[in-house]
Amino acid sequence: MYTGKTEQPCCLCDDPDAPVRVDLPPRAIPELKHGDPIAWQDVVGEVSVHFCESDWAVVRDLVLDAGMSPLPRCNAARASFDLREDFEALLDRTRDEPDQSGVESRLMERSERVVAEYGRDSLHSERDLVEAKIVRWVLEADGVAPEGA
């Protein structure tokens, strides 16, 4: 049985060659196109969306130049994430929801570091900056991170 994430096609155009991956907190799922029925609270770990090269150029411009999130256009069916196993019926007991705070705080800390160091640190790429901005928008929108954090 495979329990890890799989490589997915571009979340915008379904191109199977999608070399750019962006990792997001599970709270991003409701912002994705068709993401409403997915119980993001049951996601274990990060949610990854992938972009083909041509769509990545558009996403980069949208985030960095226009200050807009691409998530409403990204299809949730093409995102990669792990759901907790549901053994409640089998074991006749209710399992606790995964605690998202660790994932969220780790992603937020990384995002703050990237935004603060971008341009001064050659280790951070433009992809890192785009990911950082999207992560911050998702967490700020749900009140998890303070505005402008």
mmCIF file of C-alpha atoms in Angstrom:
data_model
loop_
_atom_site.group_PDB
_atom_site.id
_atom_site.type_symbol
_atom_site.label_atom_id
_atom_site.label_comp_id
_atom_site.label_asym_id
_atom_site.label_seq_id
_atom_site.Cartn_x
_atom_site.Cartn_y
_atom_site.Cartn_z
ATOM 1 C CA MET A 1 0.000 0.000 0.000
ATOM 2 C CA TYR A 2 1.359 3.429 -0.982
ATOM 3 C CA THR A 3 0.938 6.041 1.742
ATOM 4 C CA GLY A 4 2.864 9.017 0.378
ATOM 5 C CA LYS A 5 1.932 11.880 -1.893
ATOM 6 C CA THR A 6 1.791 11.352 -5.607
ATOM 7 C CA GLU A 7 2.931 13.690 -8.339
ATOM 8 C CA GLN A 8 -0.072 15.404 -9.799
ATOM 9 C CA PRO A 9 -0.722 17.194 -13.087
ATOM 10 C CA CYS A 10 -0.950 20.959 -13.336
ATOM 11 C CA CYS A 11 -3.841 22.073 -11.154
ATOM 12 C CA LEU A 12 -4.886 24.642 -13.756
ATOM 13 C CA CYS A 13 -4.656 22.889 -17.124
ATOM 14 C CA ASP A 14 -4.124 19.182 -16.303
ATOM 15 C CA ASP A 15 -0.769 19.043 -18.128
ATOM 16 C CA PRO A 16 0.998 15.919 -16.803
ATOM 17 C CA ASP A 17 4.380 17.675 -16.965
ATOM 18 C CA ALA A 18 4.123 19.973 -13.942
ATOM 19 C CA PRO A 19 7.603 20.641 -12.559
ATOM 20 C CA VAL A 20 6.704 23.390 -10.065
ATOM 21 C CA ARG A 21 5.207 22.356 -6.723
ATOM 22 C CA VAL A 22 3.806 24.693 -4.081
ATOM 23 C CA ASP A 23 3.110 23.367 -0.567
ATOM 24 C CA LEU A 24 0.206 24.876 1.346
ATOM 25 C CA PRO A 25 -1.540 24.423 4.687
ATOM 26 C CA PRO A 26 -4.650 22.201 4.657
ATOM 27 C CA ARG A 27 -6.798 25.318 5.180
ATOM 28 C CA ALA A 28 -6.133 26.143 1.534
ATOM 29 C CA ILE A 29 -8.411 23.330 0.332
ATOM 30 C CA PRO A 30 -11.707 25.288 0.640
ATOM 31 C CA GLU A 31 -10.133 28.051 -1.469
ATOM 32 C CA LEU A 32 -9.447 25.603 -4.304
ATOM 33 C CA LYS A 33 -11.951 25.113 -7.097
ATOM 34 C CA HIS A 34 -14.265 22.221 -6.073
ATOM 35 C CA GLY A 35 -12.570 22.063 -2.653
ATOM 36 C CA ASP A 36 -15.681 22.719 -0.542
ATOM 37 C CA PRO A 37 -16.730 19.066 -0.072
ATOM 38 C CA ILE A 38 -13.265 18.026 1.137
ATOM 39 C CA ALA A 39 -12.844 17.938 4.917
ATOM 40 C CA TRP A 40 -9.576 19.853 5.178
ATOM 41 C CA GLN A 41 -9.487 19.115 8.921
ATOM 42 C CA ASP A 42 -8.806 15.445 8.035
ATOM 43 C CA VAL A 43 -5.715 16.228 5.969
ATOM 44 C CA VAL A 44 -2.459 15.062 7.465
ATOM 45 C CA GLY A 45 0.479 17.287 6.525
ATOM 46 C CA GLU A 46 0.747 19.733 3.660
ATOM 47 C CA VAL A 47 -1.343 20.131 0.524
ATOM 48 C CA SER A 48 0.666 20.350 -2.697
ATOM 49 C CA VAL A 49 -0.438 21.910 -5.958
ATOM 50 C CA HIS A 50 1.610 21.577 -9.126
ATOM 51 C CA PHE A 51 1.974 23.904 -12.101
ATOM 52 C CA CYS A 52 3.222 23.413 -15.650
ATOM 53 C CA GLU A 53 5.832 25.879 -16.902
ATOM 54 C CA SER A 54 3.437 28.087 -18.872
ATOM 55 C CA ASP A 55 0.890 28.318 -16.053
ATOM 56 C CA TRP A 56 3.674 28.921 -13.536
ATOM 57 C CA ALA A 57 4.593 32.116 -15.387
ATOM 58 C CA VAL A 58 0.993 33.308 -15.049
ATOM 59 C CA VAL A 59 0.810 32.304 -11.372
ATOM 60 C CA ARG A 60 4.093 34.047 -10.620
ATOM 61 C CA ASP A 61 2.870 37.272 -12.251
ATOM 62 C CA LEU A 62 -0.525 37.017 -10.566
ATOM 63 C CA VAL A 63 1.007 36.644 -7.094
ATOM 64 C CA LEU A 64 4.038 38.935 -7.348
ATOM 65 C CA ASP A 65 2.719 41.677 -9.626
ATOM 66 C CA ALA A 66 -1.049 41.714 -9.075
ATOM 67 C CA GLY A 67 -1.089 40.506 -5.448
ATOM 68 C CA MET A 68 -3.797 37.941 -6.169
ATOM 69 C CA SER A 69 -4.154 34.307 -5.178
ATOM 70 C CA PRO A 70 -4.333 31.656 -7.917
ATOM 71 C CA LEU A 71 -6.059 29.140 -5.638
ATOM 72 C CA PRO A 72 -9.677 29.726 -6.761
ATOM 73 C CA ARG A 73 -8.645 28.550 -10.250
ATOM 74 C CA CYS A 74 -6.715 25.491 -9.022
ATOM 75 C CA ASN A 75 -8.727 22.271 -9.168
ATOM 76 C CA ALA A 76 -8.778 20.448 -5.813
ATOM 77 C CA ALA A 77 -8.963 17.112 -7.657
ATOM 78 C CA ARG A 78 -5.433 17.752 -8.922
ATOM 79 C CA ALA A 79 -3.981 18.617 -5.509
ATOM 80 C CA SER A 80 -1.862 16.142 -3.602
ATOM 81 C CA PHE A 81 -2.616 15.508 0.077
ATOM 82 C CA ASP A 82 -3.009 12.668 2.555
ATOM 83 C CA LEU A 83 -6.280 12.065 4.394
ATOM 84 C CA ARG A 84 -6.273 10.351 7.756
ATOM 85 C CA GLU A 85 -7.454 6.790 7.586
ATOM 86 C CA ASP A 86 -11.003 6.321 8.720
ATOM 87 C CA PHE A 87 -11.126 3.273 10.947
ATOM 88 C CA GLU A 88 -13.885 4.654 13.167
ATOM 89 C CA ALA A 89 -16.464 2.161 11.945
ATOM 90 C CA LEU A 90 -14.029 -0.746 12.028
ATOM 91 C CA LEU A 91 -12.683 -0.013 15.509
ATOM 92 C CA ASP A 92 -15.957 1.339 16.894
ATOM 93 C CA ARG A 93 -14.281 4.438 18.262
ATOM 94 C CA THR A 94 -13.874 8.036 17.202
ATOM 95 C CA ARG A 95 -10.386 9.193 16.355
ATOM 96 C CA ASP A 96 -9.152 12.698 17.041
ATOM 97 C CA GLU A 97 -8.800 15.131 14.159
ATOM 98 C CA PRO A 98 -5.216 15.777 13.116
ATOM 99 C CA ASP A 99 -3.720 18.851 14.769
ATOM 100 C CA GLN A 100 -3.021 21.320 11.959
ATOM 101 C CA SER A 101 -1.237 23.863 14.169
ATOM 102 C CA GLY A 102 2.212 22.299 13.699
ATOM 103 C CA VAL A 103 1.957 22.324 9.908
ATOM 104 C CA GLU A 104 0.526 25.834 9.906
ATOM 105 C CA SER A 105 3.147 27.305 12.221
ATOM 106 C CA ARG A 106 5.999 25.622 10.318
ATOM 107 C CA LEU A 107 4.700 26.917 6.978
ATOM 108 C CA MET A 108 4.123 30.401 8.417
ATOM 109 C CA GLU A 109 7.596 30.569 9.947
ATOM 110 C CA ARG A 110 9.160 29.475 6.670
ATOM 111 C CA SER A 111 7.055 32.027 4.785
ATOM 112 C CA GLU A 112 8.068 34.867 7.093
ATOM 113 C CA ARG A 113 11.730 33.915 6.721
ATOM 114 C CA VAL A 114 11.512 33.779 2.922
ATOM 115 C CA VAL A 115 9.764 37.154 2.657
ATOM 116 C CA ALA A 116 12.268 38.760 5.044
ATOM 117 C CA GLU A 117 15.342 37.283 3.365
ATOM 118 C CA TYR A 118 14.284 37.290 -0.304
ATOM 119 C CA GLY A 119 16.698 39.287 -2.416
ATOM 120 C CA ARG A 120 19.407 39.214 0.235
ATOM 121 C CA ASP A 121 19.702 35.430 0.344
ATOM 122 C CA SER A 122 20.519 33.514 -2.810
ATOM 123 C CA LEU A 123 19.003 30.360 -1.298
ATOM 124 C CA HIS A 124 15.438 31.590 -1.794
ATOM 125 C CA SER A 125 14.023 31.371 -5.283
ATOM 126 C CA GLU A 126 11.141 33.247 -6.829
ATOM 127 C CA ARG A 127 9.091 30.059 -6.377
ATOM 128 C CA ASP A 128 9.784 30.227 -2.639
ATOM 129 C CA LEU A 129 8.520 33.815 -2.524
ATOM 130 C CA VAL A 130 5.316 32.946 -4.411
ATOM 131 C CA GLU A 131 4.680 30.007 -2.074
ATOM 132 C CA ALA A 132 5.347 32.192 0.980
ATOM 133 C CA LYS A 133 2.873 34.849 -0.112
ATOM 134 C CA ILE A 134 0.125 32.306 -0.844
ATOM 135 C CA VAL A 135 0.669 30.568 2.512
ATOM 136 C CA ARG A 136 0.429 33.899 4.334
ATOM 137 C CA TRP A 137 -2.771 34.852 2.491
ATOM 138 C CA VAL A 138 -4.419 31.525 3.351
ATOM 139 C CA LEU A 139 -3.526 31.707 7.032
ATOM 140 C CA GLU A 140 -4.345 35.412 7.359
ATOM 141 C CA ALA A 141 -7.760 34.907 5.707
ATOM 142 C CA ASP A 142 -8.691 32.347 8.368
ATOM 143 C CA GLY A 143 -7.313 34.488 11.188
ATOM 144 C CA VAL A 144 -4.562 32.001 12.012
ATOM 145 C CA ALA A 145 -1.783 34.506 11.329
ATOM 146 C CA PRO A 146 -1.907 38.216 12.101
ATOM 147 C CA GLU A 147 -2.421 40.544 9.135
ATOM 148 C CA GLY A 148 0.858 41.568 7.586
ATOM 149 C CA ALA A 149 2.746 38.881 9.476
#
